[in-house]
Short mmCIF file of C-alpha atoms in Angstrom, two decimals:
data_model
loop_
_atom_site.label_atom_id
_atom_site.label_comp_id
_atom_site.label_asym_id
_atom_site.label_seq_id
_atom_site.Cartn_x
_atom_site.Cartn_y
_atom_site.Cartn_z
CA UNK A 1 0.00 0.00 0.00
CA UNK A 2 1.32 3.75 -0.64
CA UNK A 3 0.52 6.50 1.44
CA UNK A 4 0.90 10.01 1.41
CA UNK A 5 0.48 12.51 4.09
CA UNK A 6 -0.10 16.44 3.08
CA UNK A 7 0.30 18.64 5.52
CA UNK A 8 0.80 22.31 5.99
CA UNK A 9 4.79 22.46 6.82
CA UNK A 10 7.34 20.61 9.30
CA UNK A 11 7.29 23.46 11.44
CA UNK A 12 7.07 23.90 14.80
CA UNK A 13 3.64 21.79 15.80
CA UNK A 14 2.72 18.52 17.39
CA UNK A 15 0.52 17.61 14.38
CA UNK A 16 4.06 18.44 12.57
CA UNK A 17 6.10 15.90 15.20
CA UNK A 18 3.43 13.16 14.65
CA UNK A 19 4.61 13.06 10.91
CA UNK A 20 8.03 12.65 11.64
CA UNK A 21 7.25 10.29 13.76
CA UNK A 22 5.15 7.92 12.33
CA UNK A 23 6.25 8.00 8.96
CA UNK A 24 9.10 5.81 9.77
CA UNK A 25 7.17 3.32 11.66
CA UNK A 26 4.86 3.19 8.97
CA UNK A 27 7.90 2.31 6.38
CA UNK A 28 9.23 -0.28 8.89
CA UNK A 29 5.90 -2.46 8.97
CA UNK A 30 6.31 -2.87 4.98
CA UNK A 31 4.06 0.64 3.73
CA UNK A 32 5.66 2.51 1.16
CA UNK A 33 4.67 6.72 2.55
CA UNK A 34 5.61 10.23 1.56
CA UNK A 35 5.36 14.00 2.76
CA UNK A 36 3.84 16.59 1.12
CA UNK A 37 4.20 19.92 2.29
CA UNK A 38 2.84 22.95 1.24
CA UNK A 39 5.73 25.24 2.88
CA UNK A 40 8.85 23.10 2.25
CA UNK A 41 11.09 25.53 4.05
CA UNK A 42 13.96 23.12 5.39
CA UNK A 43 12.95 23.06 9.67
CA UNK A 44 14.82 21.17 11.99
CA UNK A 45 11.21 18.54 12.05
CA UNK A 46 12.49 18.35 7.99
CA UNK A 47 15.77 18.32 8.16
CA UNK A 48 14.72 15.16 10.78
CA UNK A 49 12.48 13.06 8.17
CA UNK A 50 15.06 13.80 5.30
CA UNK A 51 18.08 12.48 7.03
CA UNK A 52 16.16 8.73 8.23
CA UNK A 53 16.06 8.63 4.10
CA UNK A 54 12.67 6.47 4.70
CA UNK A 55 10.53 8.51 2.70
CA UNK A 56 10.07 11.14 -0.24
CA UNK A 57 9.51 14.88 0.75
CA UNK A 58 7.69 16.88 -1.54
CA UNK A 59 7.26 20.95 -1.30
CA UNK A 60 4.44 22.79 -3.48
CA UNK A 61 5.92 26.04 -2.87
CA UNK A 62 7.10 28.56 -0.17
CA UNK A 63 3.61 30.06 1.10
CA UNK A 64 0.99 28.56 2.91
CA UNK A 65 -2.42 30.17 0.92
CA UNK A 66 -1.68 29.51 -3.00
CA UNK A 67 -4.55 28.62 -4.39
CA UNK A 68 -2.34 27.44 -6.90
CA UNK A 69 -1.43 24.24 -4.32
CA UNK A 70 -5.02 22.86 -5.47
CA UNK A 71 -3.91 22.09 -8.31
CA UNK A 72 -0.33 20.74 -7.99
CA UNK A 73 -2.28 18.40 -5.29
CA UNK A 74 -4.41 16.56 -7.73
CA UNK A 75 -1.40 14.46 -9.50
CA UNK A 76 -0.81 12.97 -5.87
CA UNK A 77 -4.25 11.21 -5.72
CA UNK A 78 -3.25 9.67 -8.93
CA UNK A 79 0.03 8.02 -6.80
CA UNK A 80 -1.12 6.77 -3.82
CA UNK A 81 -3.94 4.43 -2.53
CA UNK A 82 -4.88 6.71 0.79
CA UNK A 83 -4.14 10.43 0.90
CA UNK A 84 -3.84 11.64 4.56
CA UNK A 85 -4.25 15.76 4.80
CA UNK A 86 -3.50 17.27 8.36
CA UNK A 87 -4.09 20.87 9.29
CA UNK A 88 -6.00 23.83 8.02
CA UNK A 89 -5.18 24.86 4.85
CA UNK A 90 -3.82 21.67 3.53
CA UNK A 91 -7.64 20.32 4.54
CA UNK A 92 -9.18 23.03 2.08
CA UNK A 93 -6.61 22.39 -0.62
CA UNK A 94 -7.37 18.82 -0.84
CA UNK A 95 -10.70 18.84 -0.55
CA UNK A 96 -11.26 21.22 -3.16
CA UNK A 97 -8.71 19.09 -4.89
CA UNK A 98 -10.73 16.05 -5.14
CA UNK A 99 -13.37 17.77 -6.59
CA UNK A 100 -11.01 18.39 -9.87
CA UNK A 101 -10.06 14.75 -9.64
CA UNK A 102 -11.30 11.76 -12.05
CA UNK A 103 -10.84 8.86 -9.94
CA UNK A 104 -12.66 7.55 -6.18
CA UNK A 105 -9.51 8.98 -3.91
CA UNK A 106 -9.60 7.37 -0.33
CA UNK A 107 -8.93 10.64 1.10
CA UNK A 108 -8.74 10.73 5.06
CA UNK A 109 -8.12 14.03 7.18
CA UNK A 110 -7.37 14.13 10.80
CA UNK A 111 -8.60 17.00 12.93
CA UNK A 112 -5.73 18.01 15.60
CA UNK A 113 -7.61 20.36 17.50
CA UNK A 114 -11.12 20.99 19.58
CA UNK A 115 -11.69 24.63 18.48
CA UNK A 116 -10.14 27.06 15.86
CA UNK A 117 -11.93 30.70 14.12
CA UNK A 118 -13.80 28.27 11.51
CA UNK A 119 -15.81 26.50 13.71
CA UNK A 120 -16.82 28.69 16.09
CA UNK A 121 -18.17 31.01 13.43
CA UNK A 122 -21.36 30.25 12.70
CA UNK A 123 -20.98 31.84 8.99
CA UNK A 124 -18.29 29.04 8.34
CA UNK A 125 -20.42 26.38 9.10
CA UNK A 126 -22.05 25.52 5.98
CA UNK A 127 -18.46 25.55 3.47
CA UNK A 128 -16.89 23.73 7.07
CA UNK A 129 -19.54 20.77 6.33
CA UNK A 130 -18.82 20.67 2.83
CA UNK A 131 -15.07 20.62 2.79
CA UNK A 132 -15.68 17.77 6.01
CA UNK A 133 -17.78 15.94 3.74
CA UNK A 134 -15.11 15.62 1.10
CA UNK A 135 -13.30 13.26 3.39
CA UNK A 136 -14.18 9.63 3.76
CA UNK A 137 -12.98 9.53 7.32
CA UNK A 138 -11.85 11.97 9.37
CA UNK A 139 -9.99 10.80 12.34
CA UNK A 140 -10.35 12.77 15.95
CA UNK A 141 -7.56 12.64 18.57
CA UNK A 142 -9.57 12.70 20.94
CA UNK A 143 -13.14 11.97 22.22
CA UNK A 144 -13.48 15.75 22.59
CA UNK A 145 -12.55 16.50 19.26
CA UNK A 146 -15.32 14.17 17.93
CA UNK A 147 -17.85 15.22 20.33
CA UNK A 148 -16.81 18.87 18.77
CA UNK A 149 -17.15 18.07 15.68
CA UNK A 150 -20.56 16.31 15.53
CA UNK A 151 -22.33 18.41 17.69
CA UNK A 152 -21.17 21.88 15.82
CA UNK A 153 -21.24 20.99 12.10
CA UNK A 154 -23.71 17.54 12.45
CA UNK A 155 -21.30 15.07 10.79
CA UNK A 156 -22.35 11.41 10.83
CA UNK A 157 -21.18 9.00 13.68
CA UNK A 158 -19.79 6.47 10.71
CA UNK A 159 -17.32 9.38 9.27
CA UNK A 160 -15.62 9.75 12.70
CA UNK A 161 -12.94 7.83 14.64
CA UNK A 162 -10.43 8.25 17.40
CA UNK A 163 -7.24 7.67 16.99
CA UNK A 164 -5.26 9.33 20.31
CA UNK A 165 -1.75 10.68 19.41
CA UNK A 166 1.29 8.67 20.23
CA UNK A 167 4.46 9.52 21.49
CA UNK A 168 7.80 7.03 21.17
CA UNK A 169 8.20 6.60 24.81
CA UNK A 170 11.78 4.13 24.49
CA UNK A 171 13.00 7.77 22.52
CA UNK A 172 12.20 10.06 25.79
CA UNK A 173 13.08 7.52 28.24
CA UNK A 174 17.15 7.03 26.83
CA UNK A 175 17.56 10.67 26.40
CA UNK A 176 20.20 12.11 28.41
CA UNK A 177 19.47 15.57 30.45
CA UNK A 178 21.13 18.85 29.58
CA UNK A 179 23.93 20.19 32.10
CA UNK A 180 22.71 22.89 33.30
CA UNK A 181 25.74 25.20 34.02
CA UNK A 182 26.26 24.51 29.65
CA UNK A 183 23.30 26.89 29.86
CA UNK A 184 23.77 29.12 32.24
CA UNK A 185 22.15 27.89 35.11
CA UNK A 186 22.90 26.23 38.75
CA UNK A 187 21.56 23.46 40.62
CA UNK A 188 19.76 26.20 42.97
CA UNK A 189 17.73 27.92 40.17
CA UNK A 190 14.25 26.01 39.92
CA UNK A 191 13.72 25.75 36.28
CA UNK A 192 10.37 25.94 35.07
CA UNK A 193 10.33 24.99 30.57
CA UNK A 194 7.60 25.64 28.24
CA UNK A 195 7.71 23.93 24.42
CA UNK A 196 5.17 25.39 21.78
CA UNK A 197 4.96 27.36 19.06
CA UNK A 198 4.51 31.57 19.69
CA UNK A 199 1.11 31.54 17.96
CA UNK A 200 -2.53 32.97 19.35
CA UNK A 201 -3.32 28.91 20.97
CA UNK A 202 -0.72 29.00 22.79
CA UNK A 203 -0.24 30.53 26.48
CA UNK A 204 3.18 31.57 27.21
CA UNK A 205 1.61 34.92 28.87
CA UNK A 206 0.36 33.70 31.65
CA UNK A 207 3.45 31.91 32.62
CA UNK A 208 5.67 34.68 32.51
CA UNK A 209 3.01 36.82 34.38
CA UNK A 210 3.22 33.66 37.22
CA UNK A 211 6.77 34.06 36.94
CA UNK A 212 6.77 37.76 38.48
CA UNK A 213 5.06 36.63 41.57
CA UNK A 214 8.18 33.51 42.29
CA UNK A 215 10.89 33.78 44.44
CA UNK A 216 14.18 35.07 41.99
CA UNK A 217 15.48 31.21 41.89
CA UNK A 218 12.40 30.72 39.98
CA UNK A 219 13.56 30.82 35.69
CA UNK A 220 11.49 30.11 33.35
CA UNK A 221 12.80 28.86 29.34
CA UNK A 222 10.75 29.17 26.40
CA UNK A 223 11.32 26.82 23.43
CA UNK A 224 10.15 27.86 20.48
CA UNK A 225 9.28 31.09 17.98
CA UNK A 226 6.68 32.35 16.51
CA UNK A 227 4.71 35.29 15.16
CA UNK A 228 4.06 36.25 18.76
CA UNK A 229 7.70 36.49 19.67
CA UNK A 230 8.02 40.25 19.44
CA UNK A 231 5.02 40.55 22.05
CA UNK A 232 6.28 37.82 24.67
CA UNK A 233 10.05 39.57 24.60
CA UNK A 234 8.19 42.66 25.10
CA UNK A 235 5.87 41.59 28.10
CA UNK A 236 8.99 40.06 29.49
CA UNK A 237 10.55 43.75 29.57
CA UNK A 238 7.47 45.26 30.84
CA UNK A 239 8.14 42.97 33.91
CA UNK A 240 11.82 43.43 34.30
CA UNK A 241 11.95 39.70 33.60
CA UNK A 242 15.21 39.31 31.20
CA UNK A 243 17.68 37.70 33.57
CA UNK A 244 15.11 34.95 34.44
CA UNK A 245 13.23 34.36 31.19
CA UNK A 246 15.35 32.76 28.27
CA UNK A 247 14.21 31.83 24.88
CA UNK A 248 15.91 29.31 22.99
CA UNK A 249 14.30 29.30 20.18
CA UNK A 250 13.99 26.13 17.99
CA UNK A 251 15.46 22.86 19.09
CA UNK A 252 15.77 19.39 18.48
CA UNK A 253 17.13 18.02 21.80
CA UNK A 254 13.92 19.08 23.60
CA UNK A 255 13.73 15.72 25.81
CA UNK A 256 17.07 16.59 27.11
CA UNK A 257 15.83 20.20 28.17
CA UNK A 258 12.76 18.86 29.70
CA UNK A 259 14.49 16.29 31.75
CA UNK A 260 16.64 18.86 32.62
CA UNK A 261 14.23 21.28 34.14
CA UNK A 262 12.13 21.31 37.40
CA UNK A 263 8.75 21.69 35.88
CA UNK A 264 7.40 21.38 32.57
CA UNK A 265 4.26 24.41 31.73
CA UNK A 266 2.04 23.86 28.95
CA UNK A 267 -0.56 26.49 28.66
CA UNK A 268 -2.88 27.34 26.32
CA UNK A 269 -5.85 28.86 25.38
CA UNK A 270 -7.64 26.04 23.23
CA UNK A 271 -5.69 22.49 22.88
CA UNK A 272 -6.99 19.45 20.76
CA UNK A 273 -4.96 17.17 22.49
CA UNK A 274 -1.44 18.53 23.51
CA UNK A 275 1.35 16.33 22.56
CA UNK A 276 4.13 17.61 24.64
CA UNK A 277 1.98 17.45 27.52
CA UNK A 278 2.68 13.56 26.76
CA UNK A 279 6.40 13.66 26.25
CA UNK A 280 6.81 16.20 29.78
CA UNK A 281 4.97 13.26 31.74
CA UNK A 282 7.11 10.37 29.79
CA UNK A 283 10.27 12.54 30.74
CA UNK A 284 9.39 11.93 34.34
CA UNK A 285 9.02 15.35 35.37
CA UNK A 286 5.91 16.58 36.52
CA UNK A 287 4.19 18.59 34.06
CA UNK A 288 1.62 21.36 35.11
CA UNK A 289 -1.11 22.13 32.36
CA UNK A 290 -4.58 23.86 31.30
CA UNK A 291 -7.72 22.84 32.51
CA UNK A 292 -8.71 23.22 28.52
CA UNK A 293 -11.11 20.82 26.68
CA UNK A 294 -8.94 17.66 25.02
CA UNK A 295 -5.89 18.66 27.11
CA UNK A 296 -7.35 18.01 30.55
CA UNK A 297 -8.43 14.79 29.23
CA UNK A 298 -4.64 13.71 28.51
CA UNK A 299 -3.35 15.46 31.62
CA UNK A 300 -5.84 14.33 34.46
CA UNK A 301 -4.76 11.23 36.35
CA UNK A 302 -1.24 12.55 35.57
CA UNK A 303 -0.08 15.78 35.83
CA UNK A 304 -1.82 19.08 37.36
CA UNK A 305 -4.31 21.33 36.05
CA UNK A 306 -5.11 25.39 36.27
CA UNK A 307 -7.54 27.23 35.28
CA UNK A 308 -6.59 29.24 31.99
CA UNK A 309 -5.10 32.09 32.12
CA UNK A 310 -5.70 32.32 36.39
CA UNK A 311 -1.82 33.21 37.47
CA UNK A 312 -2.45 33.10 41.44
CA UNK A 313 -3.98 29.17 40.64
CA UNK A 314 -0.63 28.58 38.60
CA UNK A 315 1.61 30.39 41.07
CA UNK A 316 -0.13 27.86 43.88
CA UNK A 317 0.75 25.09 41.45
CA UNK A 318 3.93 25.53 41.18
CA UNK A 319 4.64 25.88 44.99
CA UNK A 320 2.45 22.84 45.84
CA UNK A 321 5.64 20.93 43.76
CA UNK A 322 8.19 22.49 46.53
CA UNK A 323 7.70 19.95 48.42
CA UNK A 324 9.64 16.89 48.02
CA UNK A 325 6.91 14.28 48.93
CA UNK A 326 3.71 15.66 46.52
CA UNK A 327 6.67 16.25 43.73
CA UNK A 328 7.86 12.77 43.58
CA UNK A 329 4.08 11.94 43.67
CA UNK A 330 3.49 13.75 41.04
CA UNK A 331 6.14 12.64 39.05
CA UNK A 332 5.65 8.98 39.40
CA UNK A 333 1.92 9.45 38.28
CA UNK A 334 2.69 11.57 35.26
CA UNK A 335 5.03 8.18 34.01
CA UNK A 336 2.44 6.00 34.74
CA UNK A 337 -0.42 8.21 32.74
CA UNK A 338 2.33 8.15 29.95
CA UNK A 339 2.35 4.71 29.30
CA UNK A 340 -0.93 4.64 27.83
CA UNK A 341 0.16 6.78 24.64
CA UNK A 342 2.52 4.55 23.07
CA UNK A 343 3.00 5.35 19.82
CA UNK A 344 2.99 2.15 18.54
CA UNK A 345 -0.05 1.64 19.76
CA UNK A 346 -1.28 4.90 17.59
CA UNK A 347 0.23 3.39 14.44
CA UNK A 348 -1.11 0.01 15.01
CA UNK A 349 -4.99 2.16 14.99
CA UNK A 350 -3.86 3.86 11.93
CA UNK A 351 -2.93 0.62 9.65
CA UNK A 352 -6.37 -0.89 10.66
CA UNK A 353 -8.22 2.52 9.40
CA UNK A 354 -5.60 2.14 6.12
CA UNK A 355 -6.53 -0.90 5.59
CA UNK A 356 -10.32 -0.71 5.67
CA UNK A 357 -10.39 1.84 3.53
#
């Protein structure tokens, strides 16, 4: 069987790090698969998948919104025997794709998150159903994402699944934590990480708001960028943060940062299922995380969870983990909760769907 997945860009994005992921696995149980990206620009997620040399990575172009991409799409369907689209506005693309195209494409999409501008605007509703209805599956990540998705634009129970995301748990457990004085840092300093993108979803605000109201051993490190860069360096100025915030911008040894931290903080405003939240509890440190829709799903049993946006119920969150006994707690359950998002186990779901279709 061939596959190809179509997705936005290897950027920085857990839908993004599921590609990279399972592509190989995919390759390694016999499936021939490819990327296609819309954005091709070279990211350290593509420089990744290119360099494992299991799979061919194709770019339409250097944008995001060519209409044009419609159309360079449609020889793909021709390829492959299931296309797999991720992301908004590879899902448009596609699906307006298929309507130019001559043959019965299996054509699946997978929706990453519980909420975004399209479906929570009414006026979008209508062209939302239609471009849904171009798909012969679409696959949730969650139970929350489904419920979303049928109660706000009525699709049928028979077009949705769940498939929960997948993380490779042998990868986070042999990586090796960063030394901390190679960055600056000493054993005293209570390190509190955050990995996510600078974009409107995420959260970082609120964190570096919490941060003001820590003792100064308190230091908080973004990984990441963004188009929200420019306001989170400035908020951090506002607060006469700079020696304790740091942002490190893009990297690929983010396991090794994690385990090298106190706390992991993931906080956003809307999450569909929150990936990292996943590796932070399979890194063994305990991870502290929105009480969001989809997210609080993943998290509870595991890690902790504050209200969004509330920086005296983070600040109390945080300080509940100074002590030794209810971190180690903590800790230990955010392992265990791990466990149950093997991605193996996510690839083994995604063959069966492959295969039916």
């Amino acid at each position: 069987m061939k596959i190809v997945h179509i997705i936005d860009s290897l950027g920085v994005g857990g839908a993004e790090k599921l590609i990279v992921d399972v592509v190989p696995l995919l390759v390694s149980r016999g499936y021939v698969v490819d990327v296609v990206l819309l954005n091709g620009e070279k990211t350290h997620l593509y420089e990744k998948l290119y360099d494992l040399q299991c799979c061919n990575i194709y770019s339409l172009g250097k944008s995001y919104y060519n209409p044009i991409y419609i159309f360079k799409i449609i020889p793909y369907f021709y390829k492959y025997d299931v296309v797999h689209v991720h992301l908004f506005p590879a899902q448009y693309f596609a699906a307006i794709a298929r309507l130019f195209c001559f043959m019965k494409v299996k054509l699946l999409f997978t929706e990453h998150n519980t909420s975004n501008t399209r479906l929570e605007n009414r006026k979008y509703r209508l062209i939302e159903r239609m471009i849904y209805a171009c798909y012969g599956k679409v696959i949730c990540i969650t139970k929350e994402v489904m419920s979303t998705l049928s109660n706000k634009l009525n699709l049928p129970d028979k077009k949705l699944l769940v498939v929960e995301n997948g993380v490779n748990l042998v990868s986070i457990e042999s990586s090796i934590p960063t030394i901390r004085k190679d960055l600056g840092f000493s054993d005293e300093d209570r390190l509190l990480i955050m990995v996510a993108g600078f974009r409107q979803q995420k959260d970082q605000d609120t964190i570096i708001r919490t941060l003001k109201h820590l003792p100064s051993e308190y230091k908080l490190l973004l990984v990441g960028d963004g188009e929200r860069r420019n306001v989170l360096t400035s908020l951090v100025n506002d607060l006469s943060l700079t020696e304790r915030v740091s942002f490190l911008g893009i990297r690929s040894d983010v396991y090794s940062l994690m385990k090298m931290c106190d706390i992991v903080i993931l906080s956003s405003h809307w999450e569909g299922f929150g990936l990292v939240a996943v590796e932070a509890m399979a890194s063994g440190i305990p991870l502290i995380a929105s009480n969001v829709e989809g997210l609080a799903q993943v998290v509870e049993g595991g890690g902790l969870l504050f209200e969004k946006g509330d920086v005296k119920d983070l600040k109390e969150k945080i300080q509940i983990l100074e002590v030794g006994e209810v971190y180690n707690q903590v800790s230990d359950s955010c392992l265990e909760k791990s466990k149950q998002y093997d991605l193996n186990v996510m690839v083994d779901k995604l063959i069966e769907i492959y295969e039916a279709v």
